[in-house]
Amino acid sequence: MSDYVLFQMWGPFRQSLIDGHLFYVEQARKRLLSQFDDIESEADKAAEEWLERSRHNFDPDRHDPASFYEAANDVGIEFYSLLSDMRDRTRLSVVAGMFHEWDKQLRDWLVREIGHWHRGDNTTLKVWSADFGQIVDLLDCLGWKIRGARYFPTLDACRLVVNVYKHGGGKSLVDLKQDYPEYLDDPFQGASGVISGVEYRDHTHLKVSDAQFQAFSDAIVAFWQDVPENVFASQTTDVPGWLEKAILNDNAKRKQASQK
């Protein structure tokens, strides 16, 4: 019996996916994240501007100059905190956009490749609606043992981070606490006499550093580089039940239509 290709990753298409991803990351850094490169100086400027605006309220006979400088310092601290929070949310938004684009491109590729040897709405819809674990099961049955890849834990962590950022509490937060607590900021870490740990942290402690953002990006590049050039029918093992059921439903629907 002749063998045939089920999935194919054309070289130029692979490179276009990688180039598009790297462009997104580069431009996000340049046009969005770079605006937060010097928030310390901006906080100092906010404090100075407050002092300038408040000069007319200062009466040396009634006011202590130190209190005015202390108030200005508080303004600077608040400004820094708010801008720091905005930077962290912006970085999380960039990570979410990056992950969702990768996820859509992967599913789109799977659907188009399946379309070369099987056509049916049930299968297409199921690929688009399958959860992350089901998609990984599909890749696994193609002989691509992605769960053992060095980049997989980083991709998995990125998925959970994006889910927690989008939904807040829930199963993804529980899994993130258990498997990747490094993405939940601990403001009391290292503080003596303060209870510290992952237990009390919730979705409001979600934080991704610039290094972690880069690691997510590198994992996506590594993933695309690792996609097999050709997957032959002889390589597949134990097709996931959800995909097999969808294909059978499509076949049954087609058969019913032909009998009418």
PDB file of C-alpha atoms in Angstrom:
ATOM      1  CA  MET A   1       0.000   0.000   0.000  1.00  0.00           C
ATOM      2  CA  SER A   2       1.429   3.387  -1.009  1.00  0.00           C
ATOM      3  CA  ASP A   3       2.171   5.938   1.671  1.00  0.00           C
ATOM      4  CA  TYR A   4       1.060   9.560   1.380  1.00  0.00           C
ATOM      5  CA  VAL A   5       1.649  12.893   3.076  1.00  0.00           C
ATOM      6  CA  LEU A   6      -0.974  13.972   5.625  1.00  0.00           C
ATOM      7  CA  PHE A   7       0.640  17.222   6.752  1.00  0.00           C
ATOM      8  CA  GLN A   8       3.303  19.307   5.081  1.00  0.00           C
ATOM      9  CA  MET A   9       5.155  22.402   6.238  1.00  0.00           C
ATOM     10  CA  TRP A  10       6.452  24.176   3.147  1.00  0.00           C
ATOM     11  CA  GLY A  11       9.806  25.844   3.823  1.00  0.00           C
ATOM     12  CA  PRO A  12       8.937  29.379   2.647  1.00  0.00           C
ATOM     13  CA  PHE A  13       5.633  29.238   4.529  1.00  0.00           C
ATOM     14  CA  ARG A  14       7.455  28.187   7.712  1.00  0.00           C
ATOM     15  CA  GLN A  15       9.823  31.133   7.312  1.00  0.00           C
ATOM     16  CA  SER A  16       6.940  33.544   6.702  1.00  0.00           C
ATOM     17  CA  LEU A  17       5.353  32.458   9.996  1.00  0.00           C
ATOM     18  CA  ILE A  18       8.608  33.025  11.852  1.00  0.00           C
ATOM     19  CA  ASP A  19       9.268  36.362  10.148  1.00  0.00           C
ATOM     20  CA  GLY A  20       5.749  37.590  10.914  1.00  0.00           C
ATOM     21  CA  HIS A  21       6.120  36.619  14.546  1.00  0.00           C
ATOM     22  CA  LEU A  22       9.517  38.320  14.899  1.00  0.00           C
ATOM     23  CA  PHE A  23       8.127  41.457  13.247  1.00  0.00           C
ATOM     24  CA  TYR A  24       5.289  41.558  15.788  1.00  0.00           C
ATOM     25  CA  VAL A  25       7.716  41.221  18.698  1.00  0.00           C
ATOM     26  CA  GLU A  26      10.131  43.813  17.331  1.00  0.00           C
ATOM     27  CA  GLN A  27       7.432  46.379  16.611  1.00  0.00           C
ATOM     28  CA  ALA A  28       5.697  45.768  19.946  1.00  0.00           C
ATOM     29  CA  ARG A  29       8.956  46.545  21.715  1.00  0.00           C
ATOM     30  CA  LYS A  30       9.641  49.584  19.547  1.00  0.00           C
ATOM     31  CA  ARG A  31       6.157  51.134  19.432  1.00  0.00           C
ATOM     32  CA  LEU A  32       4.630  50.058  22.759  1.00  0.00           C
ATOM     33  CA  LEU A  33       7.007  48.739  25.393  1.00  0.00           C
ATOM     34  CA  SER A  34       9.811  51.240  24.724  1.00  0.00           C
ATOM     35  CA  GLN A  35       7.541  54.010  26.025  1.00  0.00           C
ATOM     36  CA  PHE A  36       8.120  52.646  29.535  1.00  0.00           C
ATOM     37  CA  ASP A  37      11.918  52.542  29.374  1.00  0.00           C
ATOM     38  CA  ASP A  38      12.460  55.532  31.675  1.00  0.00           C
ATOM     39  CA  ILE A  39       9.535  55.656  34.057  1.00  0.00           C
ATOM     40  CA  GLU A  40      11.823  56.587  36.962  1.00  0.00           C
ATOM     41  CA  SER A  41      12.679  59.886  35.311  1.00  0.00           C
ATOM     42  CA  GLU A  42       9.037  60.448  34.415  1.00  0.00           C
ATOM     43  CA  ALA A  43       8.069  59.904  38.053  1.00  0.00           C
ATOM     44  CA  ASP A  44      10.703  62.422  39.159  1.00  0.00           C
ATOM     45  CA  LYS A  45       9.350  64.903  36.620  1.00  0.00           C
ATOM     46  CA  ALA A  46       5.799  64.395  37.906  1.00  0.00           C
ATOM     47  CA  ALA A  47       6.997  65.202  41.440  1.00  0.00           C
ATOM     48  CA  GLU A  48       8.794  68.324  40.226  1.00  0.00           C
ATOM     49  CA  GLU A  49       5.740  69.492  38.288  1.00  0.00           C
ATOM     50  CA  TRP A  50       3.597  69.039  41.374  1.00  0.00           C
ATOM     51  CA  LEU A  51       6.000  71.189  43.380  1.00  0.00           C
ATOM     52  CA  GLU A  52       5.900  73.858  40.680  1.00  0.00           C
ATOM     53  CA  ARG A  53       2.103  73.868  40.617  1.00  0.00           C
ATOM     54  CA  SER A  54       1.934  74.024  44.426  1.00  0.00           C
ATOM     55  CA  ARG A  55       4.410  76.862  44.920  1.00  0.00           C
ATOM     56  CA  HIS A  56       1.686  79.475  45.255  1.00  0.00           C
ATOM     57  CA  ASN A  57       0.143  77.493  48.122  1.00  0.00           C
ATOM     58  CA  PHE A  58       3.322  77.536  50.178  1.00  0.00           C
ATOM     59  CA  ASP A  59       3.444  80.001  53.078  1.00  0.00           C
ATOM     60  CA  PRO A  60       6.838  79.950  54.857  1.00  0.00           C
ATOM     61  CA  ASP A  61       5.227  81.345  58.009  1.00  0.00           C
ATOM     62  CA  ARG A  62       2.753  78.449  58.266  1.00  0.00           C
ATOM     63  CA  HIS A  63       4.137  75.546  56.259  1.00  0.00           C
ATOM     64  CA  ASP A  64       7.052  73.209  56.780  1.00  0.00           C
ATOM     65  CA  PRO A  65       9.036  72.919  53.518  1.00  0.00           C
ATOM     66  CA  ALA A  66       9.757  69.269  54.310  1.00  0.00           C
ATOM     67  CA  SER A  67       6.062  68.441  54.203  1.00  0.00           C
ATOM     68  CA  PHE A  68       5.781  69.873  50.701  1.00  0.00           C
ATOM     69  CA  TYR A  69       8.743  67.814  49.484  1.00  0.00           C
ATOM     70  CA  GLU A  70       7.293  64.761  51.162  1.00  0.00           C
ATOM     71  CA  ALA A  71       3.978  65.322  49.379  1.00  0.00           C
ATOM     72  CA  ALA A  72       5.818  65.724  46.074  1.00  0.00           C
ATOM     73  CA  ASN A  73       7.670  62.491  46.755  1.00  0.00           C
ATOM     74  CA  ASP A  74       4.340  60.732  47.332  1.00  0.00           C
ATOM     75  CA  VAL A  75       3.108  62.052  43.994  1.00  0.00           C
ATOM     76  CA  GLY A  76       6.201  60.659  42.298  1.00  0.00           C
ATOM     77  CA  ILE A  77       5.789  57.287  43.971  1.00  0.00           C
ATOM     78  CA  GLU A  78       2.126  57.056  42.959  1.00  0.00           C
ATOM     79  CA  PHE A  79       2.947  58.094  39.390  1.00  0.00           C
ATOM     80  CA  TYR A  80       5.682  55.449  39.184  1.00  0.00           C
ATOM     81  CA  SER A  81       3.364  52.774  40.569  1.00  0.00           C
ATOM     82  CA  LEU A  82       0.567  53.587  38.125  1.00  0.00           C
ATOM     83  CA  LEU A  83       2.918  53.735  35.162  1.00  0.00           C
ATOM     84  CA  SER A  84       4.596  50.501  36.238  1.00  0.00           C
ATOM     85  CA  ASP A  85       1.196  48.797  36.364  1.00  0.00           C
ATOM     86  CA  MET A  86       0.397  50.134  32.899  1.00  0.00           C
ATOM     87  CA  ARG A  87       3.709  48.787  31.580  1.00  0.00           C
ATOM     88  CA  ASP A  88       2.987  45.351  33.034  1.00  0.00           C
ATOM     89  CA  ARG A  89      -0.535  45.287  31.564  1.00  0.00           C
ATOM     90  CA  THR A  90       0.773  46.423  28.192  1.00  0.00           C
ATOM     91  CA  ARG A  91       3.367  43.645  28.172  1.00  0.00           C
ATOM     92  CA  LEU A  92       0.688  41.101  29.086  1.00  0.00           C
ATOM     93  CA  SER A  93      -1.495  42.408  26.250  1.00  0.00           C
ATOM     94  CA  VAL A  94       1.398  41.981  23.839  1.00  0.00           C
ATOM     95  CA  VAL A  95       1.983  38.430  25.108  1.00  0.00           C
ATOM     96  CA  ALA A  96      -1.727  37.632  24.715  1.00  0.00           C
ATOM     97  CA  GLY A  97      -1.763  38.937  21.136  1.00  0.00           C
ATOM     98  CA  MET A  98       1.368  36.968  20.315  1.00  0.00           C
ATOM     99  CA  PHE A  99       0.028  33.709  21.753  1.00  0.00           C
ATOM    100  CA  HIS A 100      -3.416  34.022  20.144  1.00  0.00           C
ATOM    101  CA  GLU A 101      -1.856  34.679  16.739  1.00  0.00           C
ATOM    102  CA  TRP A 102       0.364  31.596  17.080  1.00  0.00           C
ATOM    103  CA  ASP A 103      -2.608  29.500  18.164  1.00  0.00           C
ATOM    104  CA  LYS A 104      -4.740  30.685  15.217  1.00  0.00           C
ATOM    105  CA  GLN A 105      -1.937  30.104  12.722  1.00  0.00           C
ATOM    106  CA  LEU A 106      -1.387  26.578  14.026  1.00  0.00           C
ATOM    107  CA  ARG A 107      -5.071  25.651  13.799  1.00  0.00           C
ATOM    108  CA  ASP A 108      -5.373  27.269  10.379  1.00  0.00           C
ATOM    109  CA  TRP A 109      -2.428  25.205   9.119  1.00  0.00           C
ATOM    110  CA  LEU A 110      -3.921  22.002  10.542  1.00  0.00           C
ATOM    111  CA  VAL A 111      -7.311  22.682   8.963  1.00  0.00           C
ATOM    112  CA  ARG A 112      -5.797  23.452   5.557  1.00  0.00           C
ATOM    113  CA  GLU A 113      -3.586  20.351   5.623  1.00  0.00           C
ATOM    114  CA  ILE A 114      -6.480  18.118   6.682  1.00  0.00           C
ATOM    115  CA  GLY A 115      -8.475  19.656   3.833  1.00  0.00           C
ATOM    116  CA  HIS A 116      -6.119  18.036   1.317  1.00  0.00           C
ATOM    117  CA  TRP A 117      -7.353  14.559   2.270  1.00  0.00           C
ATOM    118  CA  HIS A 118     -10.628  15.110   4.109  1.00  0.00           C
ATOM    119  CA  ARG A 119     -13.374  17.687   3.789  1.00  0.00           C
ATOM    120  CA  GLY A 120     -16.080  18.265   6.344  1.00  0.00           C
ATOM    121  CA  ASP A 121     -17.475  21.026   8.507  1.00  0.00           C
ATOM    122  CA  ASN A 122     -17.472  18.901  11.674  1.00  0.00           C
ATOM    123  CA  THR A 123     -13.737  18.299  11.485  1.00  0.00           C
ATOM    124  CA  THR A 124     -12.946  21.924  10.694  1.00  0.00           C
ATOM    125  CA  LEU A 125     -15.073  23.215  13.556  1.00  0.00           C
ATOM    126  CA  LYS A 126     -13.612  20.672  15.967  1.00  0.00           C
ATOM    127  CA  VAL A 127     -10.032  21.669  15.180  1.00  0.00           C
ATOM    128  CA  TRP A 128     -10.926  25.307  15.826  1.00  0.00           C
ATOM    129  CA  SER A 129     -12.785  24.530  19.063  1.00  0.00           C
ATOM    130  CA  ALA A 130     -10.439  21.878  20.485  1.00  0.00           C
ATOM    131  CA  ASP A 131      -8.604  22.850  23.662  1.00  0.00           C
ATOM    132  CA  PHE A 132      -4.836  23.105  23.884  1.00  0.00           C
ATOM    133  CA  GLY A 133      -4.425  19.583  25.240  1.00  0.00           C
ATOM    134  CA  GLN A 134      -6.452  18.116  22.377  1.00  0.00           C
ATOM    135  CA  ILE A 135      -4.356  19.933  19.797  1.00  0.00           C
ATOM    136  CA  VAL A 136      -1.192  18.632  21.471  1.00  0.00           C
ATOM    137  CA  ASP A 137      -2.659  15.106  21.363  1.00  0.00           C
ATOM    138  CA  LEU A 138      -3.160  15.527  17.620  1.00  0.00           C
ATOM    139  CA  LEU A 139       0.437  16.628  17.107  1.00  0.00           C
ATOM    140  CA  ASP A 140       1.572  13.709  19.245  1.00  0.00           C
ATOM    141  CA  CYS A 141      -0.280  11.175  17.094  1.00  0.00           C
ATOM    142  CA  LEU A 142       1.589  12.527  14.066  1.00  0.00           C
ATOM    143  CA  GLY A 143       4.820  11.284  15.588  1.00  0.00           C
ATOM    144  CA  TRP A 144       5.789  14.729  16.841  1.00  0.00           C
ATOM    145  CA  LYS A 145       6.332  14.251  20.569  1.00  0.00           C
ATOM    146  CA  ILE A 146       5.897  17.895  21.394  1.00  0.00           C
ATOM    147  CA  ARG A 147       5.367  17.379  25.126  1.00  0.00           C
ATOM    148  CA  GLY A 148       8.991  16.288  25.401  1.00  0.00           C
ATOM    149  CA  ALA A 149      10.343  19.300  23.510  1.00  0.00           C
ATOM    150  CA  ARG A 150      12.445  21.761  25.511  1.00  0.00           C
ATOM    151  CA  TYR A 151      10.221  24.673  24.481  1.00  0.00           C
ATOM    152  CA  PHE A 152       6.928  23.012  25.450  1.00  0.00           C
ATOM    153  CA  PRO A 153       6.884  24.063  29.148  1.00  0.00           C
ATOM    154  CA  THR A 154       7.372  27.678  28.080  1.00  0.00           C
ATOM    155  CA  LEU A 155       4.508  27.470  25.571  1.00  0.00           C
ATOM    156  CA  ASP A 156       2.331  25.819  28.194  1.00  0.00           C
ATOM    157  CA  ALA A 157       3.183  28.546  30.705  1.00  0.00           C
ATOM    158  CA  CYS A 158       2.383  31.207  28.109  1.00  0.00           C
ATOM    159  CA  ARG A 159      -1.035  29.613  27.540  1.00  0.00           C
ATOM    160  CA  LEU A 160      -1.808  29.716  31.260  1.00  0.00           C
ATOM    161  CA  VAL A 161      -0.531  33.270  31.655  1.00  0.00           C
ATOM    162  CA  VAL A 162      -2.773  34.431  28.802  1.00  0.00           C
ATOM    163  CA  ASN A 163      -5.786  32.597  30.249  1.00  0.00           C
ATOM    164  CA  VAL A 164      -5.249  34.120  33.697  1.00  0.00           C
ATOM    165  CA  TYR A 165      -4.779  37.570  32.165  1.00  0.00           C
ATOM    166  CA  LYS A 166      -8.027  37.177  30.232  1.00  0.00           C
ATOM    167  CA  HIS A 167     -10.228  35.402  32.782  1.00  0.00           C
ATOM    168  CA  GLY A 168      -8.699  36.067  36.218  1.00  0.00           C
ATOM    169  CA  GLY A 169      -9.299  33.244  38.692  1.00  0.00           C
ATOM    170  CA  GLY A 170     -10.084  29.704  37.642  1.00  0.00           C
ATOM    171  CA  LYS A 171      -8.380  26.468  36.677  1.00  0.00           C
ATOM    172  CA  SER A 172      -5.625  28.214  34.736  1.00  0.00           C
ATOM    173  CA  LEU A 173      -4.660  30.196  37.831  1.00  0.00           C
ATOM    174  CA  VAL A 174      -4.592  26.985  39.896  1.00  0.00           C
ATOM    175  CA  ASP A 175      -2.375  25.322  37.272  1.00  0.00           C
ATOM    176  CA  LEU A 176      -0.115  28.364  37.021  1.00  0.00           C
ATOM    177  CA  LYS A 177       0.375  28.406  40.792  1.00  0.00           C
ATOM    178  CA  GLN A 178       1.249  24.734  40.781  1.00  0.00           C
ATOM    179  CA  ASP A 179       3.432  24.484  37.667  1.00  0.00           C
ATOM    180  CA  TYR A 180       4.804  27.963  36.935  1.00  0.00           C
ATOM    181  CA  PRO A 181       4.559  30.170  40.061  1.00  0.00           C
ATOM    182  CA  GLU A 182       7.387  32.372  38.750  1.00  0.00           C
ATOM    183  CA  TYR A 183       4.777  34.291  36.737  1.00  0.00           C
ATOM    184  CA  LEU A 184       2.973  35.402  39.899  1.00  0.00           C
ATOM    185  CA  ASP A 185       4.762  38.300  41.508  1.00  0.00           C
ATOM    186  CA  ASP A 186       5.505  38.019  45.234  1.00  0.00           C
ATOM    187  CA  PRO A 187       5.871  41.557  46.635  1.00  0.00           C
ATOM    188  CA  PHE A 188       6.859  40.203  50.054  1.00  0.00           C
ATOM    189  CA  GLN A 189       9.607  37.883  48.851  1.00  0.00           C
ATOM    190  CA  GLY A 190      12.670  38.325  50.987  1.00  0.00           C
ATOM    191  CA  ALA A 191      10.903  40.483  53.557  1.00  0.00           C
ATOM    192  CA  SER A 192      11.632  39.344  57.093  1.00  0.00           C
ATOM    193  CA  GLY A 193       8.693  38.577  59.343  1.00  0.00           C
ATOM    194  CA  VAL A 194       6.230  38.440  56.429  1.00  0.00           C
ATOM    195  CA  ILE A 195       4.497  35.290  55.276  1.00  0.00           C
ATOM    196  CA  SER A 196       5.491  34.758  51.679  1.00  0.00           C
ATOM    197  CA  GLY A 197       4.538  32.113  49.144  1.00  0.00           C
ATOM    198  CA  VAL A 198       2.321  31.237  46.233  1.00  0.00           C
ATOM    199  CA  GLU A 199      -0.777  30.381  48.293  1.00  0.00           C
ATOM    200  CA  TYR A 200      -2.041  33.929  48.854  1.00  0.00           C
ATOM    201  CA  ARG A 201      -1.290  35.160  45.319  1.00  0.00           C
ATOM    202  CA  ASP A 202      -4.121  35.574  42.823  1.00  0.00           C
ATOM    203  CA  HIS A 203      -4.643  36.887  39.298  1.00  0.00           C
ATOM    204  CA  THR A 204      -3.736  40.421  40.402  1.00  0.00           C
ATOM    205  CA  HIS A 205      -0.171  39.218  40.980  1.00  0.00           C
ATOM    206  CA  LEU A 206       0.264  38.064  37.376  1.00  0.00           C
ATOM    207  CA  LYS A 207       3.423  39.574  35.927  1.00  0.00           C
ATOM    208  CA  VAL A 208       5.690  38.835  32.976  1.00  0.00           C
ATOM    209  CA  SER A 209       9.194  40.241  32.893  1.00  0.00           C
ATOM    210  CA  ASP A 210      10.923  41.321  29.712  1.00  0.00           C
ATOM    211  CA  ALA A 211      13.127  38.212  29.891  1.00  0.00           C
ATOM    212  CA  GLN A 212      10.050  35.982  30.222  1.00  0.00           C
ATOM    213  CA  PHE A 213       8.413  37.753  27.283  1.00  0.00           C
ATOM    214  CA  GLN A 214      11.513  36.996  25.221  1.00  0.00           C
ATOM    215  CA  ALA A 215      11.418  33.366  26.345  1.00  0.00           C
ATOM    216  CA  PHE A 216       7.794  33.092  25.155  1.00  0.00           C
ATOM    217  CA  SER A 217       8.815  34.546  21.794  1.00  0.00           C
ATOM    218  CA  ASP A 218      11.773  32.167  21.483  1.00  0.00           C
ATOM    219  CA  ALA A 219       9.515  29.194  22.268  1.00  0.00           C
ATOM    220  CA  ILE A 220       7.146  30.100  19.432  1.00  0.00           C
ATOM    221  CA  VAL A 221      10.050  30.392  16.995  1.00  0.00           C
ATOM    222  CA  ALA A 222      11.412  27.035  18.185  1.00  0.00           C
ATOM    223  CA  PHE A 223       7.976  25.492  17.715  1.00  0.00           C
ATOM    224  CA  TRP A 224       7.685  26.595  14.082  1.00  0.00           C
ATOM    225  CA  GLN A 225      11.238  25.476  13.398  1.00  0.00           C
ATOM    226  CA  ASP A 226      10.404  22.067  14.847  1.00  0.00           C
ATOM    227  CA  VAL A 227       7.284  21.356  12.761  1.00  0.00           C
ATOM    228  CA  PRO A 228       8.082  18.270  10.634  1.00  0.00           C
ATOM    229  CA  GLU A 229       8.474  19.044   6.942  1.00  0.00           C
ATOM    230  CA  ASN A 230       6.339  16.026   6.030  1.00  0.00           C
ATOM    231  CA  VAL A 231       4.116  13.764   8.101  1.00  0.00           C
ATOM    232  CA  PHE A 232       3.223  10.530   6.317  1.00  0.00           C
ATOM    233  CA  ALA A 233       0.174   8.407   6.970  1.00  0.00           C
ATOM    234  CA  SER A 234       2.447   5.564   8.083  1.00  0.00           C
ATOM    235  CA  GLN A 235       3.771   7.741  10.918  1.00  0.00           C
ATOM    236  CA  THR A 236       0.421   8.364  12.582  1.00  0.00           C
ATOM    237  CA  THR A 237      -0.611   6.418  15.657  1.00  0.00           C
ATOM    238  CA  ASP A 238      -3.788   6.406  17.722  1.00  0.00           C
ATOM    239  CA  VAL A 239      -5.709   9.277  16.170  1.00  0.00           C
ATOM    240  CA  PRO A 240      -7.384  11.255  19.010  1.00  0.00           C
ATOM    241  CA  GLY A 241     -10.965  10.217  19.613  1.00  0.00           C
ATOM    242  CA  TRP A 242     -12.306  13.751  19.113  1.00  0.00           C
ATOM    243  CA  LEU A 243     -10.799  13.940  15.611  1.00  0.00           C
ATOM    244  CA  GLU A 244     -11.833  10.422  14.638  1.00  0.00           C
ATOM    245  CA  LYS A 245     -15.403  11.107  15.740  1.00  0.00           C
ATOM    246  CA  ALA A 246     -15.524  14.370  13.760  1.00  0.00           C
ATOM    247  CA  ILE A 247     -14.240  12.649  10.608  1.00  0.00           C
ATOM    248  CA  LEU A 248     -16.767   9.820  10.980  1.00  0.00           C
ATOM    249  CA  ASN A 249     -19.572  12.357  11.448  1.00  0.00           C
ATOM    250  CA  ASP A 250     -18.502  14.140   8.277  1.00  0.00           C
ATOM    251  CA  ASN A 251     -18.419  10.850   6.360  1.00  0.00           C
ATOM    252  CA  ALA A 252     -21.859   9.877   7.652  1.00  0.00           C
ATOM    253  CA  LYS A 253     -23.254  13.286   6.704  1.00  0.00           C
ATOM    254  CA  ARG A 254     -21.767  13.010   3.220  1.00  0.00           C
ATOM    255  CA  LYS A 255     -23.205   9.523   2.785  1.00  0.00           C
ATOM    256  CA  GLN A 256     -26.670  10.674   3.854  1.00  0.00           C
ATOM    257  CA  ALA A 257     -26.500  13.572   1.409  1.00  0.00           C
ATOM    258  CA  SER A 258     -25.534  11.266  -1.464  1.00  0.00           C
ATOM    259  CA  GLN A 259     -28.504   8.979  -0.775  1.00  0.00           C
ATOM    260  CA  LYS A 260     -31.053  11.738  -1.084  1.00  0.00           C
TER     261      LYS A 260
END
